[in-house]
PDB file of C-alpha atoms in Angstrom:
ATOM      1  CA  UNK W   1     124.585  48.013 130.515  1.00 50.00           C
ATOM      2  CA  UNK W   2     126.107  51.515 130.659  1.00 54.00           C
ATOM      3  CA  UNK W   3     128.161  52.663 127.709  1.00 60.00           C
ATOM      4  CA  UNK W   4     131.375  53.921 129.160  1.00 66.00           C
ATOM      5  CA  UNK W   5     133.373  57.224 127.265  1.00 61.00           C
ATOM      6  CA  UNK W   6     136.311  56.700 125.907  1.00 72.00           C
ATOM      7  CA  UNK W   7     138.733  59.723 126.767  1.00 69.00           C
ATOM      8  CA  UNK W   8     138.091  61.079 122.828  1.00 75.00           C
ATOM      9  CA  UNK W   9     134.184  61.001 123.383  1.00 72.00           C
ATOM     10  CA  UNK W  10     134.611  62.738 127.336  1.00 70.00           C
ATOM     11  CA  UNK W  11     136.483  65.479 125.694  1.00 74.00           C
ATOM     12  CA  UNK W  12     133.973  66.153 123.080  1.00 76.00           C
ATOM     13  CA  UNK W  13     130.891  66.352 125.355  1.00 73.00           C
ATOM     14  CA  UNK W  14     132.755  68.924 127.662  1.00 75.00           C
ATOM     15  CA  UNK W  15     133.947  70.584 124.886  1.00 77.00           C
ATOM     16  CA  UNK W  16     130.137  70.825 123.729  1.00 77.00           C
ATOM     17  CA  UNK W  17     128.913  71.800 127.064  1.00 79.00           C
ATOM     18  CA  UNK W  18     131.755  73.924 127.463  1.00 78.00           C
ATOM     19  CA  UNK W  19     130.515  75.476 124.014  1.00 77.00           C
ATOM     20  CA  UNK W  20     127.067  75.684 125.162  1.00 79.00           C
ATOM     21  CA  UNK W  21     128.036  77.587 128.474  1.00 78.00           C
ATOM     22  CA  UNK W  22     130.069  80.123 126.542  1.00 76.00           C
ATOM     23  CA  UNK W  23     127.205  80.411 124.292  1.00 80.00           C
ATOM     24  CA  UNK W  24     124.586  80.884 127.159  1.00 78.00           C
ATOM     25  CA  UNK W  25     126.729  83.199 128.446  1.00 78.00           C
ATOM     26  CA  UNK W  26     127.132  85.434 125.436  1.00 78.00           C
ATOM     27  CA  UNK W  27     123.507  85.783 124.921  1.00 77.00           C
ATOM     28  CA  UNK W  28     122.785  86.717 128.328  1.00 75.00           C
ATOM     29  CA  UNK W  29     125.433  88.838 127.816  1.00 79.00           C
ATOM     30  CA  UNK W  30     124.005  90.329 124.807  1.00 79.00           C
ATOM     31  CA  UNK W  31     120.630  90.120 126.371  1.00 78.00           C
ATOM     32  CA  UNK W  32     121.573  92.836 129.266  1.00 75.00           C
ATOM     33  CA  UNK W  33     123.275  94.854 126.908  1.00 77.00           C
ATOM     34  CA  UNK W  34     119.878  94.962 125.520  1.00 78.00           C
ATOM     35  CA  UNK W  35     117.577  95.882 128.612  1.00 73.00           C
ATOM     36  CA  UNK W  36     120.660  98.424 129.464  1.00 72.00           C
ATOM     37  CA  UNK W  37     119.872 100.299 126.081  1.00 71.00           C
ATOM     38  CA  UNK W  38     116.319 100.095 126.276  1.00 68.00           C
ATOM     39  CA  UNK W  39     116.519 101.514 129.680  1.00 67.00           C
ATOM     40  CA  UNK W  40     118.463 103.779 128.917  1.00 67.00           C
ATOM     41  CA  UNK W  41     116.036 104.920 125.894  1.00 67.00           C
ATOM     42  CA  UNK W  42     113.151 104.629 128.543  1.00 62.00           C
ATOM     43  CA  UNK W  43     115.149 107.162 130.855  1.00 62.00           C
ATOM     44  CA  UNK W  44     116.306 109.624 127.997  1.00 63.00           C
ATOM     45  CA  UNK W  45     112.486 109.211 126.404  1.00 61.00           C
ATOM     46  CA  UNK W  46     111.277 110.305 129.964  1.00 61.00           C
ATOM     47  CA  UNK W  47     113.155 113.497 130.771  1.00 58.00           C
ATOM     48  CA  UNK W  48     112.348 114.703 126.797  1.00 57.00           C
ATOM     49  CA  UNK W  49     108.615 114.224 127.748  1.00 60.00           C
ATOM     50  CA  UNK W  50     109.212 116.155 130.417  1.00 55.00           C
ATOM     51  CA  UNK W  51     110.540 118.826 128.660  1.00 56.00           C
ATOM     52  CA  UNK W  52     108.085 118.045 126.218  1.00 56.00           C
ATOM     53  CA  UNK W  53     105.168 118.472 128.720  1.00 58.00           C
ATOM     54  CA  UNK W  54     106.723 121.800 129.825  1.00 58.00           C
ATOM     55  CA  UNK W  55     107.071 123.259 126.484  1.00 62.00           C
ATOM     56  CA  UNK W  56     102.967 122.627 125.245  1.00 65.00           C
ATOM     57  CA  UNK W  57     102.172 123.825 128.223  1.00 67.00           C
ATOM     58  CA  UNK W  58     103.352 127.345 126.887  1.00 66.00           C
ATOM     59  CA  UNK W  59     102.729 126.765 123.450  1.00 68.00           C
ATOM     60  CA  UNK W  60      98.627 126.457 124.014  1.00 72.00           C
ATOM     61  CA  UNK W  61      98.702 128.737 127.442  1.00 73.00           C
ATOM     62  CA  UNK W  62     100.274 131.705 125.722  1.00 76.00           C
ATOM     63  CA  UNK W  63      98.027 131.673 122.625  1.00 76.00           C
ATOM     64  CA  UNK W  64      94.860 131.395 124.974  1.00 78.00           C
ATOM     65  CA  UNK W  65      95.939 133.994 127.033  1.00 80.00           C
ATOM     66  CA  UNK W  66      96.349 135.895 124.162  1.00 78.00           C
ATOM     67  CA  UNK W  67      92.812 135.244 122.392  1.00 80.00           C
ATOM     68  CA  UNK W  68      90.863 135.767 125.723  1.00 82.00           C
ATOM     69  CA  UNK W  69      92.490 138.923 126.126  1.00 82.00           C
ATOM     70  CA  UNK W  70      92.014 139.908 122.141  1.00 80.00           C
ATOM     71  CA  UNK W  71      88.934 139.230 122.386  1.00 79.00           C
ATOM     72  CA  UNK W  72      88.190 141.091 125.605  1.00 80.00           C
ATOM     73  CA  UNK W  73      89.304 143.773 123.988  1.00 77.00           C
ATOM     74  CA  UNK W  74      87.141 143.956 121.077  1.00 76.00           C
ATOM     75  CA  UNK W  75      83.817 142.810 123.653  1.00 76.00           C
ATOM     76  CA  UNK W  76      84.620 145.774 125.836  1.00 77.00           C
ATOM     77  CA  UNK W  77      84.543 148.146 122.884  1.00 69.00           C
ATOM     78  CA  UNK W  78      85.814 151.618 123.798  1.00 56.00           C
ATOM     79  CA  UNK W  79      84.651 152.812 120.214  1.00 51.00           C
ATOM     80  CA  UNK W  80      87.817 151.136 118.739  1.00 66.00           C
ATOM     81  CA  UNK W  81      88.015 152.240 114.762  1.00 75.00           C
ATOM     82  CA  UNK W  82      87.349 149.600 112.101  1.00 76.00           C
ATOM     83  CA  UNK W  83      90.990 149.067 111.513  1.00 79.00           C
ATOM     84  CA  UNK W  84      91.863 148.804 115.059  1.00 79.00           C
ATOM     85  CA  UNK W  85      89.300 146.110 115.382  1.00 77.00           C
ATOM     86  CA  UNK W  86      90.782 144.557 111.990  1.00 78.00           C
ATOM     87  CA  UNK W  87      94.051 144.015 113.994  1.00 81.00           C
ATOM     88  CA  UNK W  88      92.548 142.813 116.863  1.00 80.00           C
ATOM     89  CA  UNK W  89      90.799 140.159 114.685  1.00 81.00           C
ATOM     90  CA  UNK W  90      94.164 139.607 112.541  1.00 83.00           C
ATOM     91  CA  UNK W  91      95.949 138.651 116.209  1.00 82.00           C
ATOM     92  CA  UNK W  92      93.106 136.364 117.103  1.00 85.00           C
ATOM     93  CA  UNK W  93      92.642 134.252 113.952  1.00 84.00           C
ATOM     94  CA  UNK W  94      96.665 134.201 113.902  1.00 83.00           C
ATOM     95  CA  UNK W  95      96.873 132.872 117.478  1.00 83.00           C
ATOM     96  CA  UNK W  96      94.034 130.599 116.956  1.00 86.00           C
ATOM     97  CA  UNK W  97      95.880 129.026 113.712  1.00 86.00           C
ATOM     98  CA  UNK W  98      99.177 128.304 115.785  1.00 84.00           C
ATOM     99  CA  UNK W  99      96.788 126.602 118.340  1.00 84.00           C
ATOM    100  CA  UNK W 100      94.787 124.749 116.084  1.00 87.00           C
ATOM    101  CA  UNK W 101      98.105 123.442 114.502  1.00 88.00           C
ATOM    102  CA  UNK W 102      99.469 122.573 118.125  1.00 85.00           C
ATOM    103  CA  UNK W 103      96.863 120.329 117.942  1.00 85.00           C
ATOM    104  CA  UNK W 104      96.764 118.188 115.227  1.00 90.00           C
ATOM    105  CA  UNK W 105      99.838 117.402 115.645  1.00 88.00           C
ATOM    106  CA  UNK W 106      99.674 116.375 119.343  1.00 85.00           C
ATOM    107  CA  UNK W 107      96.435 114.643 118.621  1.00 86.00           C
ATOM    108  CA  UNK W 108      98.352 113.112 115.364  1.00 89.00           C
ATOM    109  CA  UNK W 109     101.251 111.846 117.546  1.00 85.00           C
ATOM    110  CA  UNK W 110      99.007 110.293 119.868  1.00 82.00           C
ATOM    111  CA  UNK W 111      97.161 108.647 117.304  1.00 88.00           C
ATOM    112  CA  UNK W 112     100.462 107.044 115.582  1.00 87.00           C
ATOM    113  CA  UNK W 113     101.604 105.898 118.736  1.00 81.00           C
ATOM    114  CA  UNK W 114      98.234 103.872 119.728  1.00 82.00           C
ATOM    115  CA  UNK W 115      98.581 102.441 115.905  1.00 86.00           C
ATOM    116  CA  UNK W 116      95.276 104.189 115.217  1.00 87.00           C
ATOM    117  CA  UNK W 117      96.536 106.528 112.328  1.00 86.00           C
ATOM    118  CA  UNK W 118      95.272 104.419 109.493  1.00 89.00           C
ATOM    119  CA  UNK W 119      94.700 105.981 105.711  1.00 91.00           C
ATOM    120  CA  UNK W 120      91.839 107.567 104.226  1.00 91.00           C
ATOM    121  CA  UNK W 121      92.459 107.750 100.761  1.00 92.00           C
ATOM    122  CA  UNK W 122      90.662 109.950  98.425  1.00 92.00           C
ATOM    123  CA  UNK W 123      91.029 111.799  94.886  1.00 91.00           C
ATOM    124  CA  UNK W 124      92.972 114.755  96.268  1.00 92.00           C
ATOM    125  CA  UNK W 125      93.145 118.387  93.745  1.00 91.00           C
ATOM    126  CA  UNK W 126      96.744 118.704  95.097  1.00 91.00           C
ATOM    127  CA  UNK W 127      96.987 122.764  93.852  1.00 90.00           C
ATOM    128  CA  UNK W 128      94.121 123.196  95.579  1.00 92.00           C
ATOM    129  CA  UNK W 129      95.743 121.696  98.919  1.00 94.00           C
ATOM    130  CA  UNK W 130      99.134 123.128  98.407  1.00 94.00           C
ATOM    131  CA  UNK W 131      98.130 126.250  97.897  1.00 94.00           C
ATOM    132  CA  UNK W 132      95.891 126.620 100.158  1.00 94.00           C
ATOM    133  CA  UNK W 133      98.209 125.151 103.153  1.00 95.00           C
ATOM    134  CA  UNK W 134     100.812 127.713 101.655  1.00 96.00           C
ATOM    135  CA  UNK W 135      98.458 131.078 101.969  1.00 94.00           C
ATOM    136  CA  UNK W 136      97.567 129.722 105.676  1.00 93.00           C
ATOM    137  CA  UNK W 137     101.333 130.199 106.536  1.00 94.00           C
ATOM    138  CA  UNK W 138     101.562 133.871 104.726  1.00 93.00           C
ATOM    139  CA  UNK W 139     100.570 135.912 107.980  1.00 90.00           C
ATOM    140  CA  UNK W 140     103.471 133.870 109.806  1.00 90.00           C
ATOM    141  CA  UNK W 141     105.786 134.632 106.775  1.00 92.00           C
ATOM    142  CA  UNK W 142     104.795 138.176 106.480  1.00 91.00           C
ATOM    143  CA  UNK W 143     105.815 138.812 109.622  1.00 88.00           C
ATOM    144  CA  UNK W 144     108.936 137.448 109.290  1.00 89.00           C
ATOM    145  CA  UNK W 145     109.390 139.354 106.201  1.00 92.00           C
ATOM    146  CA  UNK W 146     109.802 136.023 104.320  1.00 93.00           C
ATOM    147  CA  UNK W 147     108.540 135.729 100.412  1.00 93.00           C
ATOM    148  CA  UNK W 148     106.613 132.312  99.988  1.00 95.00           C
ATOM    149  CA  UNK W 149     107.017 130.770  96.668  1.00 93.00           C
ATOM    150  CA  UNK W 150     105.584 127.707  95.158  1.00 95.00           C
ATOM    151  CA  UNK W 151     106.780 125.849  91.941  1.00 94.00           C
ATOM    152  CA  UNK W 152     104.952 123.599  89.807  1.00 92.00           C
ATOM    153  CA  UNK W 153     106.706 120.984  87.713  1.00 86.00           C
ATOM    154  CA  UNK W 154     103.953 120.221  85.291  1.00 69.00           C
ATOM    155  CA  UNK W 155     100.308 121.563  86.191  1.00 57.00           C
ATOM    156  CA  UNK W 156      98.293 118.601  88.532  1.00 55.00           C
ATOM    157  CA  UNK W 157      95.123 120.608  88.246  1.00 51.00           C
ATOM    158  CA  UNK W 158      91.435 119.647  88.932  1.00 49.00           C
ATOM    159  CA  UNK W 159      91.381 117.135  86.183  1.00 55.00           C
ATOM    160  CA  UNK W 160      94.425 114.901  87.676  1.00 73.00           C
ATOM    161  CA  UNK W 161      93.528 113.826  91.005  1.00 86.00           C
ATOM    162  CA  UNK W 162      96.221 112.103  93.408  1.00 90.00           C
ATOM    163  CA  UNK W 163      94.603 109.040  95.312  1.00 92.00           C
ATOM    164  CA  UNK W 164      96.708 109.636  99.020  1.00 94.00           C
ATOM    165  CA  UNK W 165      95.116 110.443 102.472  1.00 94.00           C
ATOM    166  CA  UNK W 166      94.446 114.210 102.482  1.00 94.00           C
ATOM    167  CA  UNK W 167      94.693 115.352 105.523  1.00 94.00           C
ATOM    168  CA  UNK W 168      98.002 113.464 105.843  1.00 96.00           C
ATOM    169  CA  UNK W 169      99.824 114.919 103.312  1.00 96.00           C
ATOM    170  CA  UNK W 170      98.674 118.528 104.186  1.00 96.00           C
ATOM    171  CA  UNK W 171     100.023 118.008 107.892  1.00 96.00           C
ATOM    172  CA  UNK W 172     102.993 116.571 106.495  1.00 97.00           C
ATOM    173  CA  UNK W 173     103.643 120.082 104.210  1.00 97.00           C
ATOM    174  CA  UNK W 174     101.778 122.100 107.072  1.00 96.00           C
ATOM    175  CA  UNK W 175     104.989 120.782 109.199  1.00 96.00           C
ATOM    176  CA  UNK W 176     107.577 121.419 106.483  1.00 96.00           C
ATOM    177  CA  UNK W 177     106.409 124.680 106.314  1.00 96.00           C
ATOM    178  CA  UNK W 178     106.158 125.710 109.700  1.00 93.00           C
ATOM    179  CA  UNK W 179     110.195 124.305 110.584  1.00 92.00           C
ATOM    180  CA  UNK W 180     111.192 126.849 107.487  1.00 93.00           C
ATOM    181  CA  UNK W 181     108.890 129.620 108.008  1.00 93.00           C
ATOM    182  CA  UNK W 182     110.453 129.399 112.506  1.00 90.00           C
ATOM    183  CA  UNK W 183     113.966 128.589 111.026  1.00 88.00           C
ATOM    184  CA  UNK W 184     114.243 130.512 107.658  1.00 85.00           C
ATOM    185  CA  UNK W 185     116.318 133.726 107.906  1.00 79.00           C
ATOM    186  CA  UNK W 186     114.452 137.346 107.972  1.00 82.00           C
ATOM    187  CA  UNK W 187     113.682 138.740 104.725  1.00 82.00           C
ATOM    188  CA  UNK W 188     114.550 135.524 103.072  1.00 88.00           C
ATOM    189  CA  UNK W 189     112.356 133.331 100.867  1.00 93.00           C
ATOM    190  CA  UNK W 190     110.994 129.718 101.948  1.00 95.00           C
ATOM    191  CA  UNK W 191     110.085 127.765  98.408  1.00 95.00           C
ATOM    192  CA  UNK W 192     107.882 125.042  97.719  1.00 96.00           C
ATOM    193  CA  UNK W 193     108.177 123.123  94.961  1.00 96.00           C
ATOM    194  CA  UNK W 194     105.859 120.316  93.633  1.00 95.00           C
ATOM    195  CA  UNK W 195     106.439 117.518  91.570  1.00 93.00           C
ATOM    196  CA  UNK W 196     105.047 114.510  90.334  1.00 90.00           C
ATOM    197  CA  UNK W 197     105.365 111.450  88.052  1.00 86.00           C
ATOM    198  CA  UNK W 198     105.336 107.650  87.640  1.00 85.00           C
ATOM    199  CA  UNK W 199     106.735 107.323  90.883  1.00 86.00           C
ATOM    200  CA  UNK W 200     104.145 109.371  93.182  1.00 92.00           C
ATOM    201  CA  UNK W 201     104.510 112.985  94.299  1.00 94.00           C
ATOM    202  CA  UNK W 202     107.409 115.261  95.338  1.00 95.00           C
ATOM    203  CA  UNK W 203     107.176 117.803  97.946  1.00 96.00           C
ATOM    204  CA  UNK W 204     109.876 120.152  99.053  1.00 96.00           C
ATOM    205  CA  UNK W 205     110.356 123.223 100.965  1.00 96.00           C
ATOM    206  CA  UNK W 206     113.367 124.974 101.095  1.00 95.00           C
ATOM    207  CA  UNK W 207     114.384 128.309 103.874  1.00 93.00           C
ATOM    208  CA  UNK W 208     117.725 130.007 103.425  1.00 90.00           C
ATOM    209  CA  UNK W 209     117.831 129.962 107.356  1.00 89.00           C
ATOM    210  CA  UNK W 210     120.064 128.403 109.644  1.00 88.00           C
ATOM    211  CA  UNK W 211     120.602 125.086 108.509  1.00 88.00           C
ATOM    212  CA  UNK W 212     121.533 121.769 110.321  1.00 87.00           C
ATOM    213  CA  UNK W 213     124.636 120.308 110.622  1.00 87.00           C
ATOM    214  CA  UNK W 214     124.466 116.138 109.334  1.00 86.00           C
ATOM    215  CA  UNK W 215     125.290 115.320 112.612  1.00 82.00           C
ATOM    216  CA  UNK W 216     122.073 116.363 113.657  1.00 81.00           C
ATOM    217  CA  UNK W 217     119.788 115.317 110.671  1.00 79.00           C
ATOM    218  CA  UNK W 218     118.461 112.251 112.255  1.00 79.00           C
ATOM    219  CA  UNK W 219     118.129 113.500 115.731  1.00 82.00           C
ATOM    220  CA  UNK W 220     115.664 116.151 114.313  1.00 84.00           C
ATOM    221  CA  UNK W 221     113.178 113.571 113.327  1.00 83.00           C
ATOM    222  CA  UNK W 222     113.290 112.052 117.097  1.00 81.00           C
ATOM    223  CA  UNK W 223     109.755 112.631 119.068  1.00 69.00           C
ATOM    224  CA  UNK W 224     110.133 115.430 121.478  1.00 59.00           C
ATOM    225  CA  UNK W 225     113.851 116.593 120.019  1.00 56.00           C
ATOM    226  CA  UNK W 226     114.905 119.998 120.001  1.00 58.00           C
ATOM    227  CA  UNK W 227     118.026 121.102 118.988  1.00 55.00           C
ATOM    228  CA  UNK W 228     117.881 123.751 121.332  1.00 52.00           C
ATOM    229  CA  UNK W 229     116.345 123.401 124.893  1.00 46.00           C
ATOM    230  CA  UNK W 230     115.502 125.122 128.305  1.00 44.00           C
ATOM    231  CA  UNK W 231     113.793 128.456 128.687  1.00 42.00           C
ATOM    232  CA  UNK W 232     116.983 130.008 126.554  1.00 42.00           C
ATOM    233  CA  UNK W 233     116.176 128.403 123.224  1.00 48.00           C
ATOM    234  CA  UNK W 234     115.457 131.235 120.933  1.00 50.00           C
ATOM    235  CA  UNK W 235     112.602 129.570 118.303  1.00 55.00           C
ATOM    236  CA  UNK W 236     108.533 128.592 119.221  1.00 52.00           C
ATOM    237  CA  UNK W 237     107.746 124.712 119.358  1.00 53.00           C
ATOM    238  CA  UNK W 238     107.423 121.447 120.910  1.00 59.00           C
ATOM    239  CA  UNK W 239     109.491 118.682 119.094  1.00 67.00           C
ATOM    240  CA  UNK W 240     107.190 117.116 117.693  1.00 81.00           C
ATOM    241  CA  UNK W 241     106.653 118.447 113.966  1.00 87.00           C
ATOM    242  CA  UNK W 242     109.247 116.698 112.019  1.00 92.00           C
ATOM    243  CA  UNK W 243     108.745 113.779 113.675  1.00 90.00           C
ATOM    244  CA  UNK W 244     104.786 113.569 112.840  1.00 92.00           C
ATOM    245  CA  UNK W 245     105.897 115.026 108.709  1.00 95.00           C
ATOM    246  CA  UNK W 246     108.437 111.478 108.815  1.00 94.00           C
ATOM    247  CA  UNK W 247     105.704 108.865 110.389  1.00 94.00           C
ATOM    248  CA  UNK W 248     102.984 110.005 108.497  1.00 96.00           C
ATOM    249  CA  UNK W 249     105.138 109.938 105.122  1.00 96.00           C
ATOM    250  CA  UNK W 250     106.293 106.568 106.178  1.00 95.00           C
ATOM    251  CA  UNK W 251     102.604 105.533 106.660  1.00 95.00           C
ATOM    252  CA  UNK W 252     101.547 106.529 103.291  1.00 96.00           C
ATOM    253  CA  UNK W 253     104.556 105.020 102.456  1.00 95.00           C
ATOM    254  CA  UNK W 254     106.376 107.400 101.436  1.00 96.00           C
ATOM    255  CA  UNK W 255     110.127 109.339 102.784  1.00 96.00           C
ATOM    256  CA  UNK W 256     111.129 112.287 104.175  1.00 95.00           C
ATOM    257  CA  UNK W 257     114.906 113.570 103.786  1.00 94.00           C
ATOM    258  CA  UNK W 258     117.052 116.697 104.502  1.00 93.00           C
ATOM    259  CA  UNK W 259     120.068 118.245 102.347  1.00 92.00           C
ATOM    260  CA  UNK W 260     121.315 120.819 105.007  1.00 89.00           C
ATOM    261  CA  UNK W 261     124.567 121.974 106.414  1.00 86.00           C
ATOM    262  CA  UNK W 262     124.989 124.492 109.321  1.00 85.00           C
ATOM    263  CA  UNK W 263     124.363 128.211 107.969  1.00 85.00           C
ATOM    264  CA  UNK W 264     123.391 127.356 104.343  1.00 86.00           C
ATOM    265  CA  UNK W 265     119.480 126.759 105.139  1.00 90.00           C
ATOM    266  CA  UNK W 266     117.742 123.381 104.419  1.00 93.00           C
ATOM    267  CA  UNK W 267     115.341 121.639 101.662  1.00 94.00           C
ATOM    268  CA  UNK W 268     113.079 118.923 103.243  1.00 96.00           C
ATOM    269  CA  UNK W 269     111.558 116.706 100.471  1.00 96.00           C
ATOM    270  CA  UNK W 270     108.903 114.201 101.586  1.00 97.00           C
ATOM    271  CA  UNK W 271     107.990 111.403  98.556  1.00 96.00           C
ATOM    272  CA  UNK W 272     104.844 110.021  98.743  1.00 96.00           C
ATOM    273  CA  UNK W 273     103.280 106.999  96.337  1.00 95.00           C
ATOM    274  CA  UNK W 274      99.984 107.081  95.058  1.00 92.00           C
ATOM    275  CA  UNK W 275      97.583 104.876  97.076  1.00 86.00           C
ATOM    276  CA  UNK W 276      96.364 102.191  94.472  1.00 74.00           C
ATOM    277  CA  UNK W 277      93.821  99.799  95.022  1.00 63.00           C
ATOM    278  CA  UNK W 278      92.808 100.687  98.704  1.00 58.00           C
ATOM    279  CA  UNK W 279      89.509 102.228  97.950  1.00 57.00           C
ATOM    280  CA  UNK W 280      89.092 106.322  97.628  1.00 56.00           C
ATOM    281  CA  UNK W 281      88.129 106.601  94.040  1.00 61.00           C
ATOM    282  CA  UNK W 282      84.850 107.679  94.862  1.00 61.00           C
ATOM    283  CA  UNK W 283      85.865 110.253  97.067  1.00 65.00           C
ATOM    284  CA  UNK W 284      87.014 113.870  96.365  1.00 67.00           C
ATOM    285  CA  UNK W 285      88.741 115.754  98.494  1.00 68.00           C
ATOM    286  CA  UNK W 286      89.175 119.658  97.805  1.00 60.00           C
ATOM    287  CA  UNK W 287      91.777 120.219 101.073  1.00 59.00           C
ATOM    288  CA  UNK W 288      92.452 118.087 103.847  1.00 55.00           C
ATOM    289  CA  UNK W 289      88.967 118.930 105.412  1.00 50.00           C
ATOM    290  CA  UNK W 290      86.372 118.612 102.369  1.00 51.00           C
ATOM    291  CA  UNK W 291      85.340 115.623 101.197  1.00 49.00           C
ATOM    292  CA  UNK W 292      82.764 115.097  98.685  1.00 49.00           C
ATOM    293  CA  UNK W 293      81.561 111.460  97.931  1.00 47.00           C
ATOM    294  CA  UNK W 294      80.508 110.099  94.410  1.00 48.00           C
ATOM    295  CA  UNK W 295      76.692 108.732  94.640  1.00 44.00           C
TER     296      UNK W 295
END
């Protein structure tokens, strides 16, 4: 026997079903506005690798070009003197750093974005690696007429070794210094200062150049994001620096963050934690290329 409604109960159950259209509704609603922003994202993330595709493609042509013809140079030897030669060899190992550090950090990017950038921790000498990842950026500096200083508070020498992937914290101070050595102002000084203590280790590296304005200080971390684009932008690069220095300080994870105001220059400081208990003890890394292992 079928349970009629009463007029009470009828009201309810279209109220409900009302309620559950409205409901429907709003999360389709929601749901487009969803697939709108992500294609948007998809589009804007297209046309920057676009312009990201178009910028390494000068970035590794023009220090080729230069090499091969450096080195052409020097083969075809028109008794050049020993100094002439010298320079010749300066421009070459100069162009072939910038090339080498294109690179990594295209190779680095792709890595993070396949989730294949995993840690390799080790007993780092971190003077050792900062100063030595400092003193590769001097030619750059020099020519820029920029003093490079480094600060230590309290001495991590030889006998203190940090446990953190090597190579991953030298790219992520290799990038700091290359955004302050491009954007620091001529005849200025870019300074480095380490720290470290119960929480981990503190890295930053400050340029008297340019600065950002906060409106921009999370765009700059963005994959592919200049501030300035097209074939008018005034400074070298690819977009792609900052954004490897933040993901692989998040990955060791750690922070990167940026006190900086437009014309007052900026101070990046990335914080990383020392890797505990994941292995590396018996491995000693001098830089972020040697490793020696403990038999």
């Amino acid at each position: 026997m079928m349970h009629r409604l009463s007029d009470e109960e009828l009201l309810k159950e279209l109220s409900d079903r009302i309620d559950e259209k409205n409901s429907a509704l709003f999360d389709l609603r929601m749901t487009t506005k969803r697939l709108e922003e992500v294609n948007r994202r998809l589009v804007e993330s297209e046309a920057l690798k676009g312009h990201f595709l178009s910028n390494i493609r000068n970035e590794i042509n023009n220090p080729l070009a230069v090499i091969i013809a450096t080195a052409s140079e020097i083969a075809s030897g028109h008794g050049r003197d020993p100094a002439a030669c010298s320079a010749l060899g300066d421009a070459i190992r100069g162009e072939a750093f910038n090339l080498d550090f294109q690179l990594r950090n295209i190779f680095c990017a792709a890595e993070i974005e396949a989730g294949e950038a995993l840690p390799t921790p080790a007993q780092v000498d971190l003077r050792a690696l900062v100063e030595g990842t400092v003193s590769s950026f001097a030619p750059l500096a020099a020519a820029k007429g920029l003093e490079l200083r480094t600060r230590w508070e309290g001495d991590p020498g030889p006998g203190q070794p940090f446990v953190t992937d090597p190579a991953k914290l030298q790219l992520i101070l290799a990038n700091l210094l290359s955004n302050a050595v491009k954007f620091g102002g001529e005849g200025g000084a870019v300074r480095v200062k380490v720290a470290r203590d119960a929480a981990g280790l503190r890295l930053s590296v400050e340029d008297q150049g340019i600065g950002i304005d906060p409106a921009d200080q999370d765009v700059i971390f963005e994959r592919f994001h200049q501030l300035e684009g097209g074939t008018a932008k005034g400074y070298p690069g690819h977009g792609l620096g900052l954004s490897v220095a933040r993901a692989l300080a998040e990955l060791l994870g750690g922070t990167i963050t940026v006190d900086s105001a437009a014309g007052r220059g900026s101070c990046f400081t990335a914080r990383v934690p020392e890797t505990r208990g994941a292995g590396g003890d018996d491995v000693f890394a001098v830089d972020g290329n040697e490793f020696f292992f403990d038999a």
